Short mmCIF file of C-alpha atoms in Angstrom, two decimals:
data_model
loop_
_atom_site.label_atom_id
_atom_site.label_comp_id
_atom_site.label_asym_id
_atom_site.label_seq_id
_atom_site.Cartn_x
_atom_site.Cartn_y
_atom_site.Cartn_z
CA MET A 1 -9.08 36.15 -1.72
CA ASN A 2 -6.02 34.11 -2.53
CA LYS A 3 -6.94 30.18 -2.28
CA LEU A 4 -4.62 27.75 -1.10
CA THR A 5 -3.35 25.70 -4.04
CA LEU A 6 -2.05 22.24 -4.20
CA GLN A 7 1.60 23.21 -4.20
CA THR A 8 1.42 25.57 -1.28
CA LEU A 9 -0.63 22.95 0.56
CA GLU A 10 2.02 20.39 0.13
CA ARG A 11 4.72 22.55 0.83
CA TRP A 12 3.17 23.59 3.90
CA LEU A 13 2.21 20.06 5.15
CA TRP A 14 5.80 18.36 4.36
CA ASP A 15 7.38 21.35 6.40
CA SER A 16 5.31 20.46 9.53
CA ALA A 17 7.32 17.06 9.01
CA ASP A 18 10.55 19.02 9.09
CA LEU A 19 9.79 20.40 12.78
CA MET A 20 9.64 17.12 14.12
CA ARG A 21 13.15 15.87 12.59
CA GLY A 22 15.58 15.03 15.92
CA HIS A 23 12.71 14.27 18.08
CA ILE A 24 11.20 11.26 16.80
CA ASP A 25 12.08 8.63 14.03
CA SER A 26 11.08 9.84 10.42
CA SER A 27 9.03 6.59 9.89
CA ASP A 28 6.65 7.75 12.80
CA PHE A 29 5.90 11.30 11.60
CA LYS A 30 3.22 10.25 9.65
CA ASN A 31 1.20 9.33 12.47
CA TYR A 32 1.47 12.48 14.26
CA ILE A 33 1.03 14.94 11.22
CA PHE A 34 -1.76 13.03 9.86
CA GLY A 35 -3.61 13.26 13.31
CA LEU A 36 -3.19 17.02 13.39
CA LEU A 37 -3.68 17.31 9.61
CA PHE A 38 -7.48 15.70 10.43
CA LEU A 39 -7.87 17.99 13.38
CA LYS A 40 -7.63 21.15 11.73
CA ARG A 41 -9.45 19.99 8.60
CA ALA A 42 -12.54 18.91 10.84
CA ASN A 43 -12.44 21.97 12.97
CA ASP A 44 -12.19 24.47 9.87
CA GLN A 45 -15.18 22.35 8.32
CA PHE A 46 -16.97 22.87 11.27
CA GLU A 47 -16.77 26.23 11.40
CA GLU A 48 -17.45 26.49 7.91
CA GLU A 49 -20.66 24.30 8.23
CA ALA A 50 -21.95 26.79 11.24
CA ASN A 51 -21.52 29.80 9.26
CA ILE A 52 -23.42 28.31 5.98
CA ALA A 53 -26.38 27.14 8.58
CA VAL A 54 -26.24 30.93 9.86
CA SER A 55 -26.55 32.38 6.41
CA GLU A 56 -29.35 29.60 4.99
CA ASP A 57 -31.33 28.85 8.20
CA GLY A 58 -31.01 32.11 9.88
CA VAL A 59 -29.88 30.40 13.39
CA SER A 60 -27.18 32.08 15.70
CA PHE A 61 -23.78 31.01 15.08
CA LYS A 62 -23.48 29.35 18.58
CA GLU A 63 -26.86 27.10 17.73
CA ALA A 64 -25.38 26.33 14.66
CA LEU A 65 -22.11 25.17 16.49
CA LEU A 66 -24.27 22.77 19.15
CA ASP A 67 -26.24 21.35 16.58
CA GLU A 68 -24.95 18.19 15.30
CA ASP A 69 -27.06 17.89 12.15
CA TYR A 70 -25.32 20.92 10.67
CA HIS A 71 -22.12 18.81 10.65
CA GLN A 72 -20.25 16.00 9.04
CA PHE A 73 -18.02 15.57 12.13
CA PHE A 74 -19.06 17.08 15.40
CA ILE A 75 -16.16 19.11 17.58
CA PRO A 76 -16.97 19.28 21.25
CA PHE A 77 -15.62 22.36 22.66
CA ASP A 78 -12.49 21.04 24.45
CA ALA A 79 -11.52 20.09 20.78
CA TYR A 80 -11.66 23.25 19.31
CA TRP A 81 -8.82 24.31 17.63
CA SER A 82 -8.77 27.70 18.75
CA GLU A 83 -8.91 26.35 22.39
CA LEU A 84 -6.01 24.01 21.68
CA THR A 85 -3.94 26.77 20.24
CA LYS A 86 -4.32 28.67 23.82
CA LYS A 87 -2.58 25.86 25.34
CA THR A 88 1.10 26.45 26.75
CA GLU A 89 1.61 23.22 28.80
CA ASN A 90 0.56 19.82 28.78
CA ILE A 91 -0.63 20.28 25.04
CA GLY A 92 0.32 16.61 24.46
CA GLN A 93 -2.58 15.53 27.05
CA ALA A 94 -4.88 18.25 25.67
CA LEU A 95 -4.52 16.91 22.01
CA ASP A 96 -5.03 13.41 23.28
CA LYS A 97 -8.43 14.42 25.11
CA ALA A 98 -9.58 15.94 21.95
CA PHE A 99 -9.14 13.10 19.81
CA SER A 100 -11.06 11.24 22.47
CA LEU A 101 -13.67 13.52 22.74
CA ILE A 102 -14.19 13.71 18.85
CA GLU A 103 -14.63 9.82 18.70
CA GLU A 104 -17.11 9.89 21.39
CA HIS A 105 -19.40 12.12 19.48
CA ASN A 106 -18.73 10.68 16.03
CA SER A 107 -18.90 6.56 15.85
CA GLN A 108 -17.60 6.30 12.26
CA LEU A 109 -14.05 7.67 13.91
CA GLU A 110 -14.22 5.11 16.63
CA GLY A 111 -10.30 4.08 17.23
CA VAL A 112 -9.01 6.33 14.27
CA MET A 113 -7.93 9.65 16.33
CA THR A 114 -6.68 7.77 19.44
CA ALA A 115 -4.55 5.55 17.32
CA VAL A 116 -1.75 7.67 18.24
CA HIS A 117 -0.79 9.40 21.45
CA PHE A 118 0.47 12.83 21.80
CA GLY A 119 1.16 12.73 25.67
CA ASP A 120 4.35 11.61 25.82
CA THR A 121 6.53 14.37 26.63
CA GLU A 122 9.69 12.99 26.12
CA LYS A 123 9.18 12.40 22.32
CA LEU A 124 6.69 15.61 22.34
CA PRO A 125 7.67 18.36 24.47
CA ASP A 126 5.21 21.21 24.85
CA GLU A 127 7.52 23.46 22.83
CA LEU A 128 7.70 21.07 19.78
CA LEU A 129 3.83 20.84 20.00
CA ALA A 130 3.30 24.52 20.18
CA ARG A 131 5.38 25.01 17.24
CA LEU A 132 3.34 22.35 15.21
CA LEU A 133 0.02 23.85 16.15
CA GLN A 134 1.31 27.31 15.26
CA HIS A 135 2.60 26.03 11.63
CA PHE A 136 -1.12 24.43 11.21
CA ASN A 137 -2.74 27.77 12.26
CA LYS A 138 -0.88 29.38 9.15
CA TYR A 139 -3.82 28.35 6.68
CA SER A 140 -7.51 27.22 6.94
CA LEU A 141 -8.39 24.09 5.27
CA ALA A 142 -12.31 25.19 4.95
CA ASN A 143 -13.61 24.23 1.62
CA GLU A 144 -13.85 27.94 0.66
CA TYR A 145 -10.10 28.59 1.23
CA LEU A 146 -9.26 25.67 -1.04
CA ASP A 147 -8.58 25.90 -4.71
CA ASN A 148 -10.61 23.11 -5.37
CA PRO A 149 -12.12 20.66 -2.82
CA ASP A 150 -10.22 17.48 -4.13
CA ILE A 151 -6.48 19.09 -3.56
CA LEU A 152 -6.74 18.23 0.18
CA GLY A 153 -7.11 14.52 -1.14
CA SER A 154 -4.13 14.84 -3.65
CA ALA A 155 -2.26 16.71 -0.91
CA TYR A 156 -2.92 13.61 1.65
CA GLU A 157 -1.69 11.20 -1.06
CA TYR A 158 1.31 13.12 -1.56
CA LEU A 159 2.26 13.12 1.98
CA ILE A 160 2.11 9.43 2.13
CA ARG A 161 4.28 9.15 -0.77
CA GLU A 162 6.56 11.42 0.69
CA PHE A 163 6.65 9.60 4.34
CA ALA A 164 6.96 6.21 2.57
CA ASP A 165 10.19 7.66 0.61
CA ASP A 166 11.55 9.21 3.44
CA GLY A 167 10.72 5.88 5.36
CA GLY A 168 12.75 3.95 3.09
CA LYS A 169 12.42 0.16 3.99
CA LYS A 170 9.62 0.72 6.22
CA GLY A 171 7.72 2.88 3.66
CA GLY A 172 6.63 -0.54 1.80
CA GLU A 173 4.46 -1.44 4.72
CA PHE A 174 1.90 0.78 3.95
CA TYR A 175 2.42 2.54 0.52
CA THR A 176 2.60 0.69 -2.76
CA PRO A 177 4.01 3.08 -5.57
CA LYS A 178 0.97 4.86 -7.35
CA GLU A 179 2.44 3.77 -10.85
CA VAL A 180 2.42 -0.12 -10.01
CA VAL A 181 -1.15 0.64 -8.54
CA LYS A 182 -2.23 2.05 -11.67
CA LEU A 183 -0.66 -0.39 -13.58
CA VAL A 184 -2.73 -3.35 -11.47
CA VAL A 185 -6.07 -0.98 -11.52
CA SER A 186 -5.90 -0.75 -15.35
CA LEU A 187 -5.51 -4.41 -15.63
CA ILE A 188 -8.36 -5.56 -13.66
CA LYS A 189 -10.77 -2.81 -15.05
CA PRO A 190 -13.06 -1.95 -12.43
CA GLN A 191 -16.45 -0.69 -13.48
CA ALA A 192 -19.17 1.67 -12.21
CA GLY A 193 -21.21 0.10 -9.47
CA ASN A 194 -18.66 -2.57 -8.34
CA ASN A 195 -17.62 -3.50 -5.02
CA ILE A 196 -13.70 -3.45 -4.18
CA TYR A 197 -12.08 -5.09 -1.68
CA ASP A 198 -7.98 -4.98 -0.54
CA PRO A 199 -7.62 -7.54 2.13
CA THR A 200 -4.21 -5.47 2.85
CA CYS A 201 -5.24 -2.01 2.26
CA GLY A 202 -2.44 -0.19 3.79
CA SER A 203 -3.20 3.53 3.64
CA GLY A 204 -5.75 2.70 0.92
CA GLY A 205 -4.05 3.68 -2.23
CA MET A 206 -5.39 0.80 -4.23
CA LEU A 207 -8.92 1.53 -3.32
CA ILE A 208 -8.47 5.02 -3.78
CA GLN A 209 -7.25 4.65 -7.31
CA SER A 210 -9.86 2.11 -8.24
CA ALA A 211 -12.23 4.59 -7.52
CA ALA A 212 -10.52 7.22 -9.34
CA TYR A 213 -10.45 4.72 -12.67
CA ILE A 214 -14.00 4.04 -12.44
CA LYS A 215 -14.49 8.08 -12.15
CA ALA A 216 -12.35 8.52 -15.53
CA ASN A 217 -14.43 5.92 -17.52
CA GLY A 218 -17.80 8.31 -16.48
CA GLY A 219 -18.51 6.34 -13.32
CA THR A 220 -19.99 8.94 -11.18
CA VAL A 221 -23.30 9.75 -9.32
CA GLY A 222 -23.69 13.61 -8.81
CA LYS A 223 -20.19 14.39 -7.31
CA PHE A 224 -19.55 10.77 -5.71
CA VAL A 225 -17.93 7.62 -7.53
CA ASP A 226 -20.36 4.89 -7.95
CA ALA A 227 -18.32 2.54 -6.38
CA SER A 228 -18.12 0.58 -2.85
CA LEU A 229 -14.96 0.48 -1.19
CA TYR A 230 -14.11 -2.52 1.39
CA GLY A 231 -10.70 -2.99 2.87
CA GLN A 232 -8.84 -4.78 5.95
CA GLU A 233 -5.45 -3.43 7.68
CA LYS A 234 -3.51 -5.09 10.27
CA ASN A 235 -1.23 -2.28 11.33
CA LEU A 236 -3.28 -0.29 13.71
CA GLY A 237 -1.38 3.19 12.83
CA THR A 238 -1.69 2.56 9.18
CA TRP A 239 -5.38 1.29 9.58
CA ALA A 240 -6.16 5.01 10.95
CA ILE A 241 -4.31 6.68 8.30
CA CYS A 242 -6.70 4.78 5.68
CA LYS A 243 -9.48 6.01 7.52
CA ILE A 244 -8.80 9.61 7.24
CA ASN A 245 -7.61 8.94 3.60
CA MET A 246 -11.11 7.77 2.75
CA ILE A 247 -12.33 10.96 4.54
CA VAL A 248 -10.37 13.36 2.71
CA HIS A 249 -11.45 11.77 -0.71
CA ASN A 250 -14.88 11.85 0.32
CA PHE A 251 -15.16 8.02 0.58
CA LYS A 252 -16.78 8.23 4.18
CA ASP A 253 -18.81 5.17 3.65
CA SER A 254 -16.28 3.09 3.03
CA ASP A 255 -15.65 0.28 4.98
CA ILE A 256 -12.18 -0.17 6.49
CA ARG A 257 -11.84 -2.82 9.25
CA LYS A 258 -8.68 -3.24 11.41
CA GLY A 259 -7.25 -6.58 12.18
CA ASP A 260 -5.49 -10.12 10.48
CA THR A 261 -7.14 -10.77 7.41
CA LEU A 262 -5.67 -14.50 7.11
CA SER A 263 -6.75 -15.38 10.77
CA SER A 264 -9.43 -13.17 11.23
CA PRO A 265 -11.16 -11.78 8.35
CA LYS A 266 -13.58 -9.17 9.71
CA HIS A 267 -15.81 -8.60 6.30
CA LEU A 268 -18.65 -11.29 7.05
CA LYS A 269 -22.49 -11.54 6.12
CA ASN A 270 -24.31 -13.73 8.08
CA GLY A 271 -21.29 -15.62 9.24
CA GLU A 272 -20.20 -16.19 5.71
CA LEU A 273 -17.39 -14.30 3.74
CA MET A 274 -18.63 -11.20 1.54
CA THR A 275 -18.13 -11.47 -2.24
CA TYR A 276 -16.48 -8.65 -4.42
CA ASP A 277 -16.75 -7.74 -8.16
CA ARG A 278 -12.99 -6.51 -8.02
CA VAL A 279 -10.41 -7.85 -5.58
CA ILE A 280 -6.75 -5.90 -5.45
CA ALA A 281 -3.63 -6.06 -3.10
CA ASN A 282 -0.28 -5.74 -2.64
CA PRO A 283 0.12 -8.48 0.72
CA PRO A 284 3.31 -8.23 2.50
CA PHE A 285 6.06 -10.11 0.50
CA SER A 286 6.81 -13.89 1.83
CA LEU A 287 4.98 -13.03 4.87
CA LYS A 288 6.59 -15.36 7.61
CA LYS A 289 4.44 -17.16 10.58
CA TRP A 290 1.34 -15.83 8.68
CA TRP A 291 -1.11 -17.88 10.48
CA ALA A 292 -1.22 -16.53 14.00
CA ASN A 293 -3.39 -18.95 15.43
CA ALA A 294 -0.55 -21.77 15.09
CA GLU A 295 2.14 -19.14 16.54
CA ILE A 296 0.48 -18.82 20.10
CA ASP A 297 1.86 -21.64 21.97
CA ILE A 298 5.40 -22.47 20.19
CA LYS A 299 7.01 -25.58 21.80
CA GLN A 300 10.71 -25.74 22.61
CA ASP A 301 13.23 -28.87 22.19
CA GLU A 302 15.71 -29.57 24.82
CA LYS A 303 18.34 -27.24 23.78
CA GLY A 304 15.71 -24.50 23.89
CA LYS A 305 15.43 -24.20 19.76
CA GLU A 306 11.89 -23.43 18.76
CA ILE A 307 9.90 -26.39 17.22
CA ALA A 308 8.34 -25.00 14.08
CA PRO A 309 4.88 -26.10 13.83
CA LYS A 310 3.51 -28.03 10.55
CA TYR A 311 1.34 -25.85 8.96
CA ASN A 312 -0.52 -28.62 6.93
CA ALA A 313 -1.49 -29.94 10.43
CA VAL A 314 -2.44 -26.76 12.35
CA VAL A 315 -4.19 -24.63 9.99
CA SER A 316 -7.52 -25.12 9.90
CA ASP A 317 -9.92 -22.12 8.47
CA GLU A 318 -13.55 -22.21 9.25
CA HIS A 319 -14.22 -20.25 5.96
CA GLY A 320 -12.52 -22.95 3.76
CA ARG A 321 -10.34 -20.47 1.94
CA PHE A 322 -7.36 -23.02 1.37
CA LYS A 323 -9.11 -25.36 -1.21
CA TYR A 324 -5.33 -25.69 -2.88
CA GLY A 325 -3.45 -26.52 -0.26
CA ILE A 326 -1.70 -24.79 2.93
CA PRO A 327 1.18 -22.86 2.20
CA PRO A 328 4.34 -23.15 4.26
CA ARG A 329 5.24 -21.50 7.32
CA GLY A 330 7.58 -19.17 5.95
CA TYR A 331 5.81 -17.95 2.47
CA GLY A 332 2.41 -16.40 3.35
CA ASP A 333 2.02 -15.23 -0.42
CA LEU A 334 -0.65 -17.84 -1.69
CA ALA A 335 -2.28 -17.77 1.50
CA PHE A 336 -3.55 -14.16 0.59
CA VAL A 337 -4.02 -15.37 -2.99
CA GLN A 338 -6.73 -18.13 -1.85
CA HIS A 339 -8.21 -15.54 0.49
CA MET A 340 -8.75 -13.31 -2.51
CA VAL A 341 -9.98 -15.94 -4.76
CA SER A 342 -12.60 -17.37 -2.02
CA VAL A 343 -14.07 -13.83 -1.80
CA LEU A 344 -14.08 -13.10 -5.62
CA LYS A 345 -17.64 -12.88 -7.37
CA ASN A 346 -17.82 -15.77 -9.76
CA ASP A 347 -17.94 -13.03 -12.57
CA GLY A 348 -15.05 -11.06 -10.74
CA ARG A 349 -11.34 -10.55 -11.53
CA MET A 350 -8.62 -9.67 -9.21
CA GLY A 351 -4.73 -8.24 -9.16
CA VAL A 352 -2.41 -9.30 -6.82
CA VAL A 353 1.31 -7.94 -6.50
CA LEU A 354 3.62 -11.00 -5.31
CA PRO A 355 7.42 -11.67 -5.31
CA HIS A 356 8.84 -13.91 -8.53
CA GLY A 357 9.20 -16.90 -6.09
CA ILE A 358 5.59 -18.00 -6.22
CA LEU A 359 5.91 -18.85 -9.92
CA PHE A 360 8.12 -21.44 -9.47
CA ARG A 361 8.90 -22.81 -5.99
CA GLY A 362 7.93 -26.44 -5.64
CA GLY A 363 6.06 -28.27 -2.67
CA THR A 364 2.79 -27.05 -1.86
CA GLU A 365 3.20 -23.90 -3.51
CA GLY A 366 3.27 -25.80 -6.85
CA LYS A 367 0.09 -27.94 -5.53
CA ILE A 368 -1.64 -24.43 -5.14
CA ARG A 369 -0.55 -23.10 -8.73
CA GLU A 370 -1.59 -26.44 -10.40
CA GLY A 371 -5.20 -26.32 -8.61
CA LEU A 372 -5.63 -22.64 -9.97
CA LEU A 373 -4.63 -23.51 -13.41
CA HIS A 374 -6.75 -26.53 -13.40
CA ASP A 375 -9.61 -24.51 -12.40
CA ASP A 376 -8.69 -21.95 -15.07
CA LEU A 377 -8.64 -19.14 -12.74
CA ILE A 378 -5.06 -17.54 -13.94
CA GLU A 379 -5.68 -14.81 -16.87
CA ALA A 380 -2.00 -13.16 -16.86
CA ILE A 381 1.01 -13.27 -15.43
CA VAL A 382 3.16 -9.55 -15.68
CA GLY A 383 6.71 -9.71 -14.86
CA LEU A 384 7.96 -6.21 -13.66
CA PRO A 385 11.32 -4.60 -13.13
CA GLU A 386 13.48 -4.56 -10.03
CA LYS A 387 13.84 -1.60 -7.40
CA LEU A 388 10.03 -0.41 -7.84
CA PHE A 389 9.16 -0.97 -4.27
CA TYR A 390 10.59 0.79 -0.90
CA ASN A 391 10.54 -2.29 0.94
CA THR A 392 12.89 -4.65 -1.55
CA GLY A 393 15.04 -4.51 -4.57
CA ILE A 394 13.32 -7.60 -5.89
CA PRO A 395 11.66 -7.76 -8.99
CA ALA A 396 8.13 -8.60 -8.28
CA SER A 397 5.15 -10.03 -10.45
CA ILE A 398 1.44 -9.42 -10.89
CA ILE A 399 -1.08 -12.21 -11.08
CA ILE A 400 -4.61 -11.12 -13.05
CA ILE A 401 -7.17 -13.69 -12.02
CA ASN A 402 -10.53 -14.03 -13.70
CA LYS A 403 -13.18 -16.32 -12.57
CA SER A 404 -15.33 -15.59 -15.90
CA LYS A 405 -12.55 -15.64 -18.52
CA SER A 406 -13.54 -14.88 -22.31
CA GLN A 407 -14.11 -18.00 -24.64
CA ASN A 408 -11.01 -16.89 -26.31
CA LEU A 409 -8.98 -17.15 -23.17
CA LYS A 410 -10.30 -20.49 -21.88
CA ASN A 411 -6.91 -22.78 -21.01
CA ARG A 412 -4.82 -20.07 -21.96
CA VAL A 413 -2.53 -17.43 -19.84
CA VAL A 414 -1.02 -14.71 -21.22
CA PHE A 415 2.38 -13.96 -20.13
CA ILE A 416 4.12 -10.67 -19.96
CA ASP A 417 7.85 -9.83 -19.62
CA ALA A 418 7.98 -5.92 -18.82
CA SER A 419 11.26 -6.54 -16.74
CA ASN A 420 13.08 -4.00 -18.93
CA GLU A 421 9.70 -1.31 -18.86
CA TYR A 422 11.03 1.35 -16.62
CA LYS A 423 12.63 4.73 -15.82
CA ASN A 424 16.14 4.19 -14.21
CA GLY A 425 16.22 6.22 -10.46
CA LYS A 426 18.96 6.49 -8.11
CA ASN A 427 17.53 4.60 -5.37
CA GLN A 428 14.10 3.29 -6.92
CA ASN A 429 12.93 2.75 -10.38
CA THR A 430 9.72 3.92 -11.57
CA LEU A 431 6.97 3.06 -14.30
CA THR A 432 6.34 5.82 -16.67
CA GLN A 433 2.92 6.19 -18.30
CA GLU A 434 4.34 4.91 -21.86
CA ASN A 435 5.45 1.79 -19.56
CA ILE A 436 2.35 1.33 -18.03
CA SER A 437 0.16 1.59 -21.41
CA LYS A 438 2.48 -0.63 -23.38
CA ILE A 439 1.89 -3.27 -20.62
CA VAL A 440 -1.69 -2.68 -20.71
CA ASP A 441 -2.27 -2.78 -24.40
CA ALA A 442 0.03 -5.67 -24.81
CA HIS A 443 -2.51 -7.66 -21.87
CA ASN A 444 -5.61 -6.43 -23.73
CA GLN A 445 -3.89 -7.95 -27.08
CA GLY A 446 -3.40 -11.19 -25.50
CA ALA A 447 -6.69 -11.59 -23.77
CA GLY A 448 -8.09 -10.92 -27.49
CA THR A 449 -9.96 -7.65 -26.26
CA LEU A 450 -8.91 -6.31 -29.45
CA VAL A 451 -9.90 -9.15 -31.88
CA PRO A 452 -13.42 -10.10 -31.97
CA GLN A 453 -14.40 -12.98 -30.29
CA GLU A 454 -16.24 -14.83 -33.16
CA ASP A 455 -12.94 -14.22 -35.06
CA TRP A 456 -10.67 -15.72 -32.50
CA THR A 457 -10.32 -19.07 -33.82
CA LYS A 458 -9.61 -18.00 -37.30
CA VAL A 459 -6.15 -15.86 -35.91
CA GLN A 460 -3.07 -17.44 -34.39
CA ALA A 461 -2.83 -16.58 -30.68
CA PRO A 462 -1.31 -12.69 -30.54
CA SER A 463 2.31 -12.75 -29.42
CA ILE A 464 4.61 -9.64 -28.94
CA ASP A 465 8.36 -10.82 -29.73
CA LYS A 466 10.08 -11.04 -26.52
CA PHE A 467 7.14 -9.12 -24.36
CA MET A 468 4.19 -11.08 -24.73
CA ARG A 469 2.85 -14.37 -25.20
CA VAL A 470 -0.30 -16.46 -24.95
CA VAL A 471 0.41 -19.96 -23.92
CA GLU A 472 -1.46 -22.73 -23.55
CA ILE A 473 -1.88 -24.29 -20.26
CA ARG A 474 -1.10 -27.80 -21.53
CA GLU A 475 2.31 -26.43 -22.56
CA ILE A 476 2.26 -24.86 -18.58
CA LYS A 477 1.40 -28.48 -17.47
CA GLU A 478 4.47 -29.99 -19.58
CA ASN A 479 6.53 -27.67 -17.25
CA ASP A 480 5.13 -29.18 -14.28
CA TYR A 481 2.89 -26.17 -13.62
CA ASN A 482 6.11 -23.63 -13.47
CA LEU A 483 5.18 -19.98 -14.43
CA ASN A 484 8.44 -18.49 -14.34
CA ILE A 485 8.07 -16.02 -17.21
CA SER A 486 11.66 -16.64 -18.78
CA ARG A 487 9.97 -20.59 -19.47
CA TYR A 488 7.36 -18.81 -21.96
CA ILE A 489 9.19 -15.59 -23.23
CA ASP A 490 12.84 -15.83 -24.70
CA THR A 491 14.53 -12.95 -24.41
CA SER A 492 17.71 -13.61 -25.13
CA ASP A 493 19.37 -12.09 -28.04
CA GLU A 494 19.57 -13.83 -31.26
CA GLU A 495 22.69 -15.90 -32.59
CA ILE A 496 24.94 -14.08 -34.85
CA ILE A 497 25.31 -16.91 -37.65
CA ILE A 498 28.80 -16.95 -38.79
CA ASP A 499 30.00 -18.01 -42.25
CA ILE A 500 33.14 -19.87 -41.22
CA LYS A 501 34.08 -19.72 -45.29
CA ALA A 502 34.02 -16.32 -45.95
CA THR A 503 35.46 -15.16 -42.47
CA LEU A 504 38.43 -17.46 -43.41
CA GLN A 505 38.36 -15.55 -46.80
CA ASP A 506 38.54 -12.33 -45.05
CA ILE A 507 41.17 -13.11 -42.67
CA THR A 508 43.79 -14.22 -45.72
CA GLU A 509 42.83 -10.91 -47.52
CA LEU A 510 43.72 -8.90 -44.10
CA GLU A 511 46.92 -10.88 -43.92
CA ALA A 512 47.90 -9.99 -47.53
CA LYS A 513 47.05 -6.20 -47.11
CA GLU A 514 49.26 -6.61 -43.59
CA LYS A 515 52.17 -7.74 -45.69
CA GLU A 516 51.84 -5.01 -48.30
CA ILE A 517 51.85 -2.67 -45.50
CA ASP A 518 54.47 -3.80 -43.77
CA SER A 519 56.77 -4.05 -47.12
CA LYS A 520 56.11 -0.06 -47.61
CA LEU A 521 56.79 0.83 -44.47
CA ASN A 522 60.16 -1.05 -44.52
CA GLY A 523 61.04 0.74 -47.65
CA TYR A 524 60.32 3.98 -45.83
CA LEU A 525 62.60 3.32 -42.87
CA LYS A 526 65.17 2.38 -45.26
CA SER A 527 65.59 5.58 -46.97
CA LEU A 528 65.43 7.21 -44.03
CA GLY A 529 68.59 5.31 -42.56
CA PHE A 530 66.91 2.58 -40.19
#
C-alpha cells in the first residue's frame, strides 16, 4: 500500500483552495478548507478506530461505530462522510448540520465546528461543494494511510503559511512567520514540564513551536510532549483554526479560549489570573482602541466629531495588570506587555514581538519602560530586519523579559542589532537558520551563559562589534530610559582618516606626471602635422 507522503498531502490540500477561487475572497479560504479537512480526518479516524475495536475486542463493526468509548471524536450518522458525499442539493445545510451534531457529541469541540457556515448558497453553491467533497474524497486521512502520523500536523502548518501568504496583509492577523517564531522560542528556552501561554495566540504557531523545542531537547513522556499549552484568541474563526491545529498536532488537552485578552482574560483560577513558566506572543502592532469597555459609549461634540476617551481616566482593571501605567488609546502594545508580565511566574521568562516605536515613544509609554527597567525585568532587546511580516513592512523588535535574571545580568540589558540578518525576498524577507543561530548565540554570550557565573566579575561585559552589547541600566537611565538600539550599538561605518600632507604630495606628483604626458602627446601630434 502506497502511503500518503507530506508532499502529496500538501499539494492535494492546496489544490482544494484553488477550487474556491472566484467564489469567495482568498482570505476566507482557510475557514472552509480547515473545516472540511477536520471533518474528513475525524471520519477516517472514526472508521479506523472501529476497525481496530473489531480486531482487538471481537465486537461487530456496527457496535464499534456506536460505542463512544472506542473513539477520540464520536461522529453521529448524519455527519458520516459517506452520507454527506451522497448529497446533490442543499449540501451546505447538510454540512452545517453535521458540524453542529459533532459539537453536540464532543464537548471539547464546542464552537469550533460551527465557527464557519457552509449554508450560504450564493458563496458556496451545491456544485462547488460537491466538487470540494469529491476532491477531499481522493485520499484517506486515517493513520494507516499516512506516511507517519506527524505529517498531518506538518501539512496543517503548511496550509496556514500558504493561506497567510495568499491573504497578504490579512495573513498577519493569524500567522507569524515560522522563522520569527523559532527565534523567539529559542530566546526564551522553554523546558520540559513548563506551562506556556500565548495571550494573542492566532492559529497557535508559537505554542506549537514551543512544544517542538521541548521535544527536540528530550522533553517527552511517551509519545506526548511534556508541556501544557494555553492560549486566548479574539477572532472566532482564527480561534477555531487554532483549536483544530492543536488537535492535529496531538495537543488535544491544550486550553485555548476565545475572547478579548485585555478586557476579558479567560484563564482564571479562583478569580485570579493563572500564571505561567513561559509567556510568548506577537500581539497586533499598535492596536488602537484596545480597551473595549471604554469604546462602548463614545460621545460626540456639537459638530458630530468623536470625543476620544482619556484612557488614563477610564481604564480600570480588576486584575491590577497595568501597574506601570495606562498606555495611550492609539497604542495597545505595552498593555499586552503588562498583561504578559502580570501572568509570568516569579522565575519565568517571556518573549514578545513589538513595533520599534515602543522602544522610544515618550509620555506614558516612557514611564512604563522606566518601571520595567527600574524593576530590572528586561533581559534583552533584539532589533529585527524590515519586511519580515505579512501585515507590515516596518522592522520590529523582540523584548525578552526575565523575572529571575542571573546575577551577571542584574541591572544590565543585552542589546542586539539584527537589522541586517535576513535573506532578501521579492515581497518579504526571511530569517535563515544561520541568522537565527547568530542572534541566539549573541544573546547567550551577552547573557553570560557562555561564561561561568563565578568568573563574570573577572571579565569585561561581552560585546560583538556593531551587533551585540551589554548595557548598564544606569546608562539607559542617562538616556531617559530610551531603548532605541542605535543609541547603544554604533553601526555606522568607520571614518577614513585622511593624511592631508600626504594627499597634497600625491596631487603634486600626479600633476607633474600629467604635464609630462601632455608634453609627449603634443610631440606626437606635431610629428603627424597637427
